[in-house]
Short mmCIF file of C-alpha atoms and ligand atoms in Angstrom, two decimals:
data_model
loop_
_atom_site.label_atom_id
_atom_site.label_comp_id
_atom_site.label_asym_id
_atom_site.label_seq_id
_atom_site.Cartn_x
_atom_site.Cartn_y
_atom_site.Cartn_z
CA MET A 1 -1.54 14.21 24.47
CA LYS A 2 -3.24 11.15 22.97
CA LYS A 3 -2.03 12.23 19.53
CA LYS A 4 1.56 12.56 20.72
CA ILE A 5 1.60 9.03 22.16
CA LYS A 6 0.17 7.64 18.94
CA HIS A 7 2.85 9.34 16.82
CA PHE A 8 5.58 8.24 19.14
CA ALA A 9 4.46 4.61 18.86
CA PHE A 10 4.31 4.95 15.07
CA TYR A 11 7.82 6.27 14.68
CA ARG A 12 9.18 3.85 17.16
CA SER A 13 7.80 1.05 15.08
CA ILE A 14 9.55 2.28 11.92
CA ARG A 15 12.78 2.66 13.87
CA PHE A 16 12.21 -0.72 15.39
CA TYR A 17 11.92 -2.38 11.96
CA ILE A 18 14.99 -0.58 10.62
CA MET A 19 16.98 -1.73 13.66
CA ILE A 20 15.72 -5.30 13.37
CA LEU A 21 16.74 -5.29 9.71
CA LEU A 22 20.24 -3.98 10.45
CA PHE A 23 20.55 -6.43 13.31
CA ILE A 24 19.63 -9.40 11.13
CA MET A 25 21.89 -8.21 8.31
CA GLY A 26 24.83 -7.71 10.68
CA ILE A 27 24.49 -10.44 13.28
CA VAL A 28 23.30 -13.45 11.31
CA PRO A 29 26.29 -13.47 8.90
CA SER A 30 28.64 -12.88 11.86
CA ILE A 31 27.25 -15.89 13.72
CA ILE A 32 27.57 -18.06 10.61
CA VAL A 33 31.14 -16.89 9.98
CA GLU A 34 32.09 -17.51 13.60
CA SER A 35 30.72 -21.05 13.68
CA VAL A 36 32.35 -21.86 10.31
CA ILE A 37 35.73 -20.59 11.56
CA VAL A 38 35.51 -22.56 14.84
CA GLN A 39 34.40 -25.72 13.09
CA SER A 40 37.08 -25.57 10.42
CA TYR A 41 39.73 -24.92 13.10
CA GLU A 42 38.63 -28.09 14.91
CA ASP A 43 38.54 -30.19 11.73
CA ARG A 44 41.97 -29.00 10.70
CA ALA A 45 43.56 -29.53 14.12
CA VAL A 46 42.10 -33.04 14.43
CA SER A 47 43.19 -34.06 10.94
CA GLN A 48 46.70 -32.64 11.52
CA ARG A 49 47.04 -34.62 14.71
CA THR A 50 45.72 -37.75 13.04
CA VAL A 51 48.28 -37.45 10.24
CA MET A 52 51.16 -36.92 12.67
CA VAL A 53 50.20 -39.90 14.85
CA LYS A 54 49.62 -42.03 11.78
CA ASN A 55 53.10 -41.27 10.39
CA GLN A 56 54.82 -42.27 13.59
CA CYS A 57 52.67 -45.32 14.34
CA GLU A 58 53.01 -46.84 10.88
CA ILE A 59 56.79 -46.94 11.36
CA LEU A 60 56.28 -48.22 14.90
CA ALA A 61 53.99 -51.04 13.72
CA ASP A 62 56.73 -52.25 11.33
CA GLN A 63 59.29 -52.10 14.10
CA LEU A 64 56.99 -54.11 16.39
CA PHE A 65 56.97 -56.99 13.95
CA ASN A 66 60.64 -56.77 13.11
CA ARG A 67 61.63 -56.77 16.77
CA ASN A 68 59.17 -59.56 17.51
CA TYR A 69 57.39 -57.46 20.11
CA LEU A 70 54.22 -59.55 19.95
CA SER A 71 56.08 -62.41 21.61
CA ASP A 72 58.40 -60.39 23.80
CA THR A 73 57.22 -57.05 25.22
CA SER A 74 60.35 -56.33 27.15
CA ASP A 75 62.02 -54.51 24.22
CA ASP A 76 63.38 -51.29 25.75
CA VAL A 77 63.64 -49.44 22.47
CA ILE A 78 59.96 -49.99 21.62
CA ASN A 79 58.80 -49.33 25.16
CA GLY A 80 60.82 -46.14 25.15
CA GLU A 81 59.10 -45.04 21.96
CA PHE A 82 55.70 -45.86 23.50
CA ASN A 83 56.57 -43.73 26.51
CA MET A 84 57.61 -40.87 24.30
CA LEU A 85 54.45 -41.06 22.19
CA THR A 86 52.06 -41.24 25.14
CA GLY A 87 54.02 -38.46 26.80
CA ILE A 88 53.67 -36.15 23.81
CA TYR A 89 50.02 -36.83 22.93
CA GLY A 90 48.69 -37.82 26.35
CA GLY A 91 47.30 -41.05 24.96
CA ARG A 92 47.19 -44.78 25.51
CA ILE A 93 48.70 -47.55 23.38
CA LEU A 94 47.59 -51.16 23.22
CA VAL A 95 49.38 -53.91 21.33
CA ILE A 96 47.06 -56.80 20.42
CA ASN A 97 48.11 -60.06 18.86
CA ARG A 98 46.36 -62.10 16.21
CA ASP A 99 44.25 -63.86 18.84
CA SER A 100 42.86 -60.47 20.00
CA ARG A 101 44.79 -60.74 23.23
CA ILE A 102 46.27 -57.54 24.63
CA VAL A 103 49.99 -58.15 25.00
CA MET A 104 50.81 -54.62 26.11
CA ASP A 105 48.79 -51.72 27.57
CA THR A 106 50.66 -48.51 28.39
CA PHE A 107 48.13 -47.94 31.18
CA ASN A 108 48.93 -51.46 32.50
CA ILE A 109 45.22 -52.13 33.05
CA ASP A 110 44.18 -54.59 30.40
CA ASN A 111 47.35 -56.65 29.92
CA GLY A 112 46.48 -60.24 29.01
CA LYS A 113 42.80 -59.48 28.42
CA TYR A 114 41.05 -59.89 25.09
CA SER A 115 39.94 -56.94 23.04
CA LEU A 116 36.81 -57.66 21.06
CA SER A 117 36.07 -54.14 19.83
CA GLN A 118 34.83 -53.70 16.28
CA GLU A 119 37.86 -51.60 15.33
CA VAL A 120 40.30 -54.33 16.42
CA THR A 121 38.34 -57.01 14.54
CA ASP A 122 38.24 -54.79 11.41
CA CYS A 123 41.96 -54.18 11.66
CA LEU A 124 42.75 -57.86 12.10
CA ASN A 125 40.72 -58.40 8.94
CA GLY A 126 42.96 -55.95 7.10
CA LYS A 127 41.07 -52.67 7.52
CA GLU A 128 42.83 -49.96 9.53
CA THR A 129 40.43 -47.52 11.24
CA SER A 130 40.52 -43.93 12.39
CA HIS A 131 37.79 -42.42 14.59
CA TYR A 132 37.39 -39.06 16.30
CA ASP A 133 35.21 -39.03 19.43
CA ARG A 134 34.27 -35.38 19.81
CA ALA A 135 32.25 -35.90 23.01
CA ASN A 136 35.06 -37.63 24.90
CA ASN A 137 37.92 -35.71 23.29
CA TYR A 138 40.08 -38.41 21.78
CA ILE A 139 41.14 -39.88 18.44
CA GLU A 140 41.35 -43.65 18.17
CA LEU A 141 43.48 -45.25 15.45
CA THR A 142 44.24 -48.87 14.61
CA PHE A 143 47.33 -50.03 12.68
CA ARG A 144 48.09 -53.45 11.32
CA ILE A 145 51.25 -55.14 12.50
CA LYS A 146 52.09 -56.77 9.18
CA ASP A 147 53.92 -60.03 8.59
CA PRO A 148 55.65 -59.44 5.25
CA ASP A 149 56.47 -63.16 4.86
CA LYS A 150 52.88 -64.35 4.69
CA LYS A 151 51.40 -63.44 1.35
CA SER A 152 47.75 -64.41 1.87
CA SER A 153 45.98 -61.15 2.78
CA ASP A 154 44.15 -62.84 5.67
CA ALA A 155 47.18 -64.13 7.38
CA GLU A 156 49.22 -61.00 6.68
CA THR A 157 48.02 -59.19 9.83
CA ALA A 158 50.03 -60.42 12.79
CA GLY A 159 48.51 -58.03 15.30
CA VAL A 160 47.01 -54.62 15.96
CA LEU A 161 48.45 -51.43 17.34
CA LEU A 162 45.57 -49.51 18.97
CA VAL A 163 46.40 -45.89 19.72
CA SER A 164 44.14 -43.39 21.56
CA VAL A 165 45.28 -39.77 21.43
CA SER A 166 43.76 -37.07 23.59
CA THR A 167 42.33 -33.94 21.86
CA THR A 168 41.58 -32.03 25.05
CA GLU A 169 43.85 -29.11 24.16
CA ILE A 170 42.17 -28.84 20.73
CA SER A 171 38.82 -28.50 22.46
CA ILE A 172 40.33 -25.99 24.94
CA SER A 173 41.61 -23.89 22.03
CA LYS A 174 38.22 -24.23 20.36
CA GLY A 175 36.55 -23.01 23.56
CA ILE A 176 38.86 -19.97 23.69
CA LEU A 177 38.13 -19.26 20.03
CA GLU A 178 34.38 -19.49 20.67
CA GLU A 179 34.65 -17.19 23.67
CA ARG A 180 36.49 -14.55 21.68
CA GLY A 181 34.01 -14.92 18.83
CA THR A 182 31.12 -14.36 21.22
CA MET A 183 32.83 -11.27 22.59
CA ILE A 184 33.34 -9.88 19.11
CA LEU A 185 29.69 -10.70 18.31
CA ALA A 186 28.56 -8.83 21.42
CA ILE A 187 30.63 -5.80 20.39
CA ILE A 188 29.22 -5.96 16.83
CA THR A 189 25.68 -6.18 18.27
CA VAL A 190 26.16 -3.10 20.41
CA VAL A 191 27.71 -1.17 17.52
CA ILE A 192 24.88 -2.21 15.16
CA LEU A 193 22.23 -1.23 17.70
CA ILE A 194 23.80 2.18 18.24
CA LEU A 195 24.29 2.73 14.50
CA GLY A 196 20.75 1.44 13.82
CA TYR A 197 19.31 3.82 16.37
CA ILE A 198 21.16 6.79 14.88
CA LEU A 199 20.42 5.81 11.26
CA SER A 200 16.75 5.08 11.87
CA GLY A 201 16.52 8.43 13.67
CA ILE A 202 17.94 10.18 10.61
CA LEU A 203 15.56 8.31 8.30
CA VAL A 204 12.47 8.99 10.39
CA LYS A 205 13.23 12.67 11.05
CA PRO A 206 11.68 13.99 7.79
CA LEU A 207 8.49 12.05 8.56
CA GLN A 208 8.32 13.71 11.95
CA LYS A 209 8.88 17.02 10.19
CA ILE A 210 5.95 16.32 7.86
CA THR A 211 3.70 15.46 10.81
CA ARG A 212 4.70 18.66 12.61
CA SER A 213 4.05 20.70 9.47
CA ILE A 214 0.63 19.10 8.96
CA GLU A 215 -0.24 19.62 12.59
CA GLY A 216 0.86 23.23 12.17
CA ILE A 217 -1.89 23.79 9.62
CA THR A 218 -4.69 23.73 12.11
CA ASP A 219 -6.80 26.83 11.64
CA GLY A 220 -8.44 26.32 8.28
CA TYR A 221 -6.39 26.01 5.14
CA GLN A 222 -5.36 29.59 4.59
CA ASP A 223 -2.53 30.11 2.18
CA GLU A 224 -0.27 27.63 3.91
CA SER A 225 1.55 24.79 2.25
CA ILE A 226 4.18 22.43 3.61
CA SER A 227 7.57 21.62 2.20
CA VAL A 228 9.90 18.85 3.41
CA ASN A 229 12.43 18.25 0.67
CA ASP A 230 14.82 16.01 2.61
CA TYR A 231 14.17 13.00 0.37
CA ARG A 232 12.55 12.60 -3.01
CA GLU A 233 9.80 10.58 -1.31
CA THR A 234 9.05 13.21 1.32
CA LYS A 235 8.93 15.83 -1.42
CA LEU A 236 6.37 13.70 -3.29
CA ILE A 237 4.31 13.30 -0.10
CA THR A 238 4.33 17.02 0.68
CA ASP A 239 3.56 17.93 -2.95
CA ALA A 240 0.59 15.55 -2.92
CA PHE A 241 -0.51 16.96 0.43
CA ASN A 242 -0.30 20.53 -0.89
CA ARG A 243 -2.38 19.58 -3.92
CA MET A 244 -4.97 18.00 -1.63
CA LEU A 245 -4.89 21.10 0.56
CA ALA A 246 -5.54 23.34 -2.44
CA ARG A 247 -8.44 21.15 -3.46
CA VAL A 248 -9.90 21.18 0.05
CA LYS A 249 -9.56 24.96 0.05
CA THR A 250 -11.45 25.23 -3.25
CA VAL A 251 -14.18 22.94 -1.97
CA ASP A 252 -14.35 24.91 1.25
CA ASP A 253 -14.60 28.22 -0.63
CA SER A 254 -17.33 26.95 -2.90
CA ARG A 255 -19.19 25.50 0.08
CA GLU A 256 -19.07 28.88 1.82
CA GLU A 257 -20.25 30.63 -1.32
CA PHE A 258 -23.01 28.05 -1.74
CA VAL A 259 -24.25 28.51 1.81
CA SER A 260 -24.31 32.29 1.47
CA ASN A 261 -26.13 32.00 -1.88
CA VAL A 262 -28.69 29.60 -0.43
CA SER A 263 -29.36 31.88 2.53
CA HIS A 264 -29.70 34.86 0.25
CA GLU A 265 -32.03 33.07 -2.17
CA LEU A 266 -34.20 31.71 0.60
CA LYS A 267 -34.39 35.09 2.31
CA THR A 268 -35.49 37.02 -0.78
CA PRO A 269 -39.05 35.58 -1.06
CA LEU A 270 -39.41 35.84 2.73
CA THR A 271 -38.48 39.54 2.62
CA SER A 272 -41.02 40.15 -0.15
CA MET A 273 -43.74 38.37 1.82
CA LYS A 274 -42.85 40.35 4.94
CA VAL A 275 -43.09 43.65 3.02
CA LEU A 276 -46.44 42.68 1.50
CA ALA A 277 -47.84 41.55 4.84
CA ASP A 278 -46.55 44.69 6.61
CA VAL A 279 -48.22 46.96 4.03
CA LEU A 280 -51.52 45.18 4.57
CA ASN A 281 -51.13 45.33 8.36
CA GLN A 282 -50.52 49.07 8.26
CA ASN A 283 -53.58 49.62 6.07
CA PRO A 284 -56.45 47.80 7.76
CA ASP A 285 -58.90 49.72 5.59
CA ALA A 286 -57.32 48.73 2.28
CA PRO A 287 -59.85 47.67 -0.34
CA ILE A 288 -60.49 43.95 -0.81
CA GLU A 289 -58.97 44.05 -4.34
CA GLU A 290 -55.68 45.22 -2.86
CA TYR A 291 -55.83 42.39 -0.30
CA ARG A 292 -56.43 39.88 -3.13
CA ASP A 293 -53.57 41.30 -5.19
CA PHE A 294 -51.16 41.14 -2.27
CA MET A 295 -52.25 37.64 -1.31
CA LYS A 296 -51.63 36.55 -4.92
CA ASP A 297 -48.11 38.01 -4.70
CA ILE A 298 -47.52 36.30 -1.36
CA SER A 299 -48.70 33.00 -2.86
CA ALA A 300 -46.27 33.47 -5.81
CA GLU A 301 -43.41 34.09 -3.38
CA ILE A 302 -44.33 30.92 -1.48
CA ASP A 303 -44.26 29.00 -4.77
CA ARG A 304 -40.87 30.46 -5.50
CA GLU A 305 -39.51 29.52 -2.09
CA ASN A 306 -40.92 26.05 -2.59
CA SER A 307 -39.30 25.62 -5.99
CA ILE A 308 -35.92 26.78 -4.67
CA ILE A 309 -36.10 24.24 -1.85
CA THR A 310 -37.18 21.48 -4.27
CA ASP A 311 -34.24 22.27 -6.58
CA LEU A 312 -31.80 22.41 -3.69
CA LEU A 313 -33.00 19.06 -2.39
CA ALA A 314 -32.59 17.56 -5.87
CA LEU A 315 -29.01 18.86 -6.02
CA VAL A 316 -28.11 17.72 -2.53
CA LYS A 317 -29.49 14.26 -3.26
CA MET A 318 -27.35 14.01 -6.37
CA ASP A 319 -24.30 15.33 -4.50
CA LYS A 320 -24.30 12.30 -2.26
CA LYS A 321 -21.92 9.60 -3.41
CA SER A 322 -24.58 6.98 -2.88
CA ALA A 323 -27.01 8.75 -5.22
CA ASP A 324 -27.95 5.85 -7.39
CA LEU A 325 -29.49 5.87 -10.79
CA ASN A 326 -32.58 3.90 -11.58
CA ILE A 327 -31.43 2.69 -14.99
CA THR A 328 -33.96 1.39 -17.52
CA ASP A 329 -34.18 1.24 -21.30
CA VAL A 330 -35.75 4.55 -22.29
CA ASN A 331 -37.01 5.58 -25.70
CA ILE A 332 -35.46 9.04 -25.97
CA ASN A 333 -37.70 10.13 -28.88
CA ASP A 334 -40.83 9.48 -26.80
CA GLU A 335 -39.26 11.16 -23.80
CA LEU A 336 -38.48 14.37 -25.71
CA GLU A 337 -41.93 14.37 -27.32
CA GLN A 338 -43.55 14.20 -23.90
CA ILE A 339 -41.37 17.00 -22.52
CA ILE A 340 -42.20 19.21 -25.48
CA LYS A 341 -45.90 18.45 -25.07
CA ARG A 342 -45.68 19.42 -21.43
CA LEU A 343 -43.85 22.68 -22.19
CA LYS A 344 -46.04 23.61 -25.15
CA PRO A 345 -48.43 25.83 -23.11
CA ILE A 346 -45.52 27.88 -21.72
CA ALA A 347 -43.98 28.16 -25.17
CA ASP A 348 -47.29 29.26 -26.66
CA LYS A 349 -47.66 31.84 -23.95
CA ALA A 350 -44.20 33.17 -24.73
CA HIS A 351 -44.87 33.05 -28.48
CA VAL A 352 -42.04 30.59 -29.01
CA GLU A 353 -42.28 27.84 -31.60
CA LEU A 354 -41.14 24.37 -30.49
CA ILE A 355 -39.67 22.02 -33.12
CA LEU A 356 -38.48 18.42 -32.63
CA ASP A 357 -36.21 16.75 -35.22
CA SER A 358 -35.63 13.06 -34.59
CA PHE A 359 -33.39 11.33 -37.08
CA ARG A 360 -33.90 7.78 -35.85
CA PRO A 361 -35.52 5.89 -32.98
CA ILE A 362 -33.14 5.83 -30.05
CA THR A 363 -33.21 3.76 -26.89
CA ALA A 364 -30.69 4.46 -24.15
CA GLN A 365 -30.03 3.03 -20.71
CA VAL A 366 -30.75 6.01 -18.46
CA ASP A 367 -32.55 7.12 -15.31
CA GLU A 368 -35.79 8.33 -16.93
CA THR A 369 -36.84 10.81 -14.24
CA LYS A 370 -33.43 12.45 -13.98
CA ILE A 371 -32.81 12.66 -17.74
CA SER A 372 -36.28 14.08 -18.24
CA LEU A 373 -35.50 16.75 -15.61
CA ALA A 374 -32.23 17.61 -17.37
CA PHE A 375 -33.84 18.00 -20.81
CA THR A 376 -36.78 19.95 -19.33
CA ASN A 377 -34.44 22.45 -17.66
CA ILE A 378 -32.62 23.20 -20.93
CA ILE A 379 -35.72 23.43 -23.08
CA GLU A 380 -37.43 25.56 -20.44
CA ASN A 381 -34.44 27.93 -20.46
CA ALA A 382 -34.55 28.10 -24.25
CA ILE A 383 -38.20 29.17 -24.02
CA LYS A 384 -37.66 31.55 -21.08
CA TYR A 385 -34.62 33.35 -22.45
CA ASN A 386 -36.08 33.90 -25.89
CA ARG A 387 -37.17 36.93 -27.89
CA PRO A 388 -40.66 38.43 -27.39
CA GLU A 389 -41.73 37.66 -30.97
CA GLY A 390 -40.61 35.17 -33.62
CA GLY A 391 -38.71 32.97 -31.23
CA TRP A 392 -38.14 29.28 -31.83
CA VAL A 393 -36.54 26.35 -30.07
CA ARG A 394 -35.28 23.43 -32.13
CA VAL A 395 -34.58 20.11 -30.42
CA SER A 396 -32.64 17.59 -32.56
CA LEU A 397 -31.94 14.00 -31.70
CA ASN A 398 -29.39 11.72 -33.29
CA ALA A 399 -27.13 8.80 -32.33
CA ASP A 400 -24.19 6.71 -33.40
CA ARG A 401 -23.25 3.26 -32.14
CA LYS A 402 -22.09 4.49 -28.75
CA TYR A 403 -23.79 7.76 -27.94
CA CYS A 404 -27.07 9.60 -28.18
CA TYR A 405 -26.67 13.29 -29.19
CA THR A 406 -29.27 15.94 -28.39
CA THR A 407 -28.98 19.60 -29.36
CA ILE A 408 -31.33 22.30 -28.09
CA ALA A 409 -30.97 25.47 -30.14
CA ASP A 410 -32.83 28.75 -29.78
CA ASN A 411 -32.75 32.16 -31.39
CA GLY A 412 -33.16 33.92 -28.04
CA ILE A 413 -31.22 36.56 -26.15
CA GLY A 414 -27.97 34.57 -26.02
CA ILE A 415 -25.35 34.39 -23.29
CA PRO A 416 -22.35 36.77 -23.09
CA GLU A 417 -19.04 35.00 -23.69
CA GLU A 418 -17.65 35.81 -20.24
CA SER A 419 -20.64 34.07 -18.62
CA LEU A 420 -20.43 30.86 -20.64
CA ASN A 421 -18.06 29.23 -18.16
CA ASN A 422 -20.27 30.06 -15.17
CA ILE A 423 -23.78 29.16 -16.19
CA PHE A 424 -23.45 25.61 -14.81
CA GLU A 425 -22.57 26.94 -11.37
CA ARG A 426 -25.19 26.85 -8.67
CA PHE A 427 -27.18 30.14 -8.41
CA TYR A 428 -25.42 31.72 -11.37
CA ARG A 429 -27.66 33.92 -13.50
CA VAL A 430 -26.49 36.19 -16.27
CA ASP A 431 -28.92 38.99 -15.69
CA LYS A 432 -30.07 38.77 -12.12
CA SER A 433 -32.86 41.35 -12.40
CA HIS A 434 -34.18 39.86 -15.62
CA SER A 435 -34.02 36.30 -14.36
CA ARG A 436 -35.75 37.41 -11.22
CA GLU A 437 -38.63 38.64 -13.31
CA ILE A 438 -38.78 35.30 -15.06
CA GLY A 439 -38.52 33.53 -11.75
CA GLY A 440 -35.23 31.66 -12.12
CA THR A 441 -32.94 30.75 -9.26
CA GLY A 442 -29.87 29.63 -11.20
CA LEU A 443 -30.05 25.99 -10.14
CA GLY A 444 -31.51 24.46 -13.32
CA LEU A 445 -28.25 24.06 -15.28
CA ALA A 446 -26.32 22.92 -12.19
CA ILE A 447 -28.85 20.10 -11.78
CA THR A 448 -28.74 19.31 -15.51
CA LYS A 449 -24.96 19.07 -15.59
CA LYS A 450 -24.92 16.84 -12.52
CA VAL A 451 -27.43 14.46 -14.13
CA ILE A 452 -25.44 14.29 -17.39
CA VAL A 453 -22.16 13.67 -15.55
CA MET A 454 -23.81 10.95 -13.46
CA HIS A 455 -24.67 9.24 -16.75
CA ARG A 456 -21.02 9.63 -17.85
CA GLY A 457 -22.16 12.01 -20.56
CA ALA A 458 -21.08 15.52 -21.56
CA ILE A 459 -22.76 18.88 -22.01
CA ARG A 460 -21.52 21.82 -24.06
CA VAL A 461 -22.86 25.28 -24.86
CA LYS A 462 -22.35 27.69 -27.72
CA SER A 463 -23.95 31.10 -27.72
CA LYS A 464 -23.89 34.50 -29.31
CA LEU A 465 -25.40 37.46 -27.53
CA GLY A 466 -28.61 38.60 -29.26
CA GLU A 467 -28.54 35.68 -31.73
CA GLY A 468 -29.21 32.53 -29.78
CA THR A 469 -27.83 29.60 -27.84
CA THR A 470 -27.20 25.95 -28.58
CA PHE A 471 -26.73 23.28 -25.91
CA SER A 472 -25.27 19.90 -27.02
CA ILE A 473 -25.67 16.85 -24.83
CA ARG A 474 -23.97 13.49 -25.32
CA ILE A 475 -25.10 10.42 -23.36
CA PRO A 476 -23.78 6.85 -23.69
CA LEU A 477 -26.42 4.46 -25.05
CA VAL A 478 -25.25 1.72 -22.73
CA HIS A 479 -24.95 2.70 -19.09
CA ILE A 480 -21.38 2.71 -17.83
CA VAL A 481 -21.09 1.78 -14.15
N1 LIG B 1 -31.02 29.33 -23.64
C1 LIG B 1 -30.54 30.34 -22.93
N2 LIG B 1 -30.43 31.58 -23.48
C2 LIG B 1 -29.92 32.58 -22.77
N3 LIG B 1 -29.49 32.51 -21.51
C3 LIG B 1 -29.56 31.32 -20.91
C4 LIG B 1 -30.10 30.17 -21.58
N4 LIG B 1 -30.04 29.13 -20.72
C5 LIG B 1 -29.53 29.61 -19.56
N5 LIG B 1 -29.24 30.91 -19.67
C6 LIG B 1 -28.63 31.75 -18.62
O1 LIG B 1 -28.02 30.92 -17.68
C7 LIG B 1 -28.50 31.18 -16.38
C8 LIG B 1 -28.53 29.91 -15.60
O2 LIG B 1 -29.55 29.04 -16.04
P1 LIG B 1 -30.24 28.09 -15.02
O3 LIG B 1 -31.22 27.27 -15.76
O4 LIG B 1 -29.18 27.40 -14.24
O5 LIG B 1 -30.95 29.07 -14.02
P2 LIG B 1 -32.33 29.84 -14.18
O6 LIG B 1 -32.98 29.47 -15.44
O7 LIG B 1 -32.02 31.29 -13.96
O8 LIG B 1 -33.14 29.34 -12.93
P3 LIG B 1 -33.83 27.91 -12.71
O9 LIG B 1 -33.13 27.36 -11.52
O10 LIG B 1 -35.25 28.21 -12.48
O11 LIG B 1 -33.59 27.11 -13.95
C9 LIG B 1 -29.85 31.78 -16.60
O12 LIG B 1 -30.18 32.62 -15.52
C10 LIG B 1 -29.64 32.56 -17.87
O13 LIG B 1 -29.09 33.82 -17.59
MG1 LIG B 2 -33.34 27.39 -15.88
#
């Protein structure tokens, strides 16, 4: 149940982001387009109206002077035109003389008063003005009433025609336009949300499929694999998952095999000890020599059990990711000499001659204990799996600028070709009965390989049955982290 809720939240978030993206891509441009359209409509309507009023008032201003309206405002023709203009545009007209006195106000409010507004002063000084007051919905224009007889530019202006034109209907139209735009935006939003929901659902579906498939593989990793080929990306994901699954399966198999091998190996000495002890228990009158013999055998089995456990612990320790190396500068020549000295008694006992060829003094950055263990295992094998008489083991040491090369060659029993690939596996022994006699458990080479790999080195083997075996080891002189 918990899992389901988690997945649901996850997919919802992907859908959520897809929808947000579509929403932004669809709505933001629409809002911009709408506001640009409304604004340009307003600008155009206002400028059109301004031009129309200007055209008519410029003619009117000339007529005002010609008909001497500044002195006599009872001119019916002009007053008629004023009425018509204010009727059409719903505005107000003021006629102001050179002394800034209002000689005529179509609203009949300010007649005879003085107008000291900036626009009137500017206009009297020769500068006609035009101003749109968006907040109060009107356009205000000033026109000079020119006296063509007076040439000086100052004296040319005989008065001012101040016209205010209402723009209420422009703002009403703008409001209607905005309302419609908002409605269209709302429709677009709903459509985008529905489309976004459907589209994100389609996009997310293969991911849900993958999750279901992965959840389906619950009981172990039998021979199942998943396949969701809806998109190239989902195919890549499922392919990668299948590869990981195969790898997990291999690891799982080898773990199972390892556990069964360990149990078997640990049980064998115990079984032997049990048999030996049982025999003694059933024969209380057995001679003391027999007791001693059996106790010796039991002691050997205990040693064997002990060495298996020691080897296993060494392997497990190195298996851990955190297994760190204690790197120091180690003289490899000295190291090999010491190992050979230590193994000399065993070699002598087995009538095997030990030879060390060092071509130059070599110092490498290695973990001394672990490298010593690796070399010992190989040289020990070369002694153990040798011929009864006339056997030899030759250890050669050489190096170039980057690597140290060690070969351990013997003229022993050799390894059959089909076993060469397996000898580094844990518990693998070519001849189980023979190795048993010698006391091997099949862990030595597994440990060796692990140590070499930890040092970023390489190990190779060449062998011919009945003729001998050669192991070649390459280790970097400078430790690579
Ligand atoms: N130099 C060699 N000549 C012939 N066979 C070899 C040689 N080295 C290894 N082998 C074979 O490879 C097998 C694996 O070697 P490995 O060292 O891992 O195990 P082991 O010697 O049997 O046991 P231990 O864990 O005590 O070393 C050996 O049992 C043996 O059959
Ligand atoms: Mg060995």
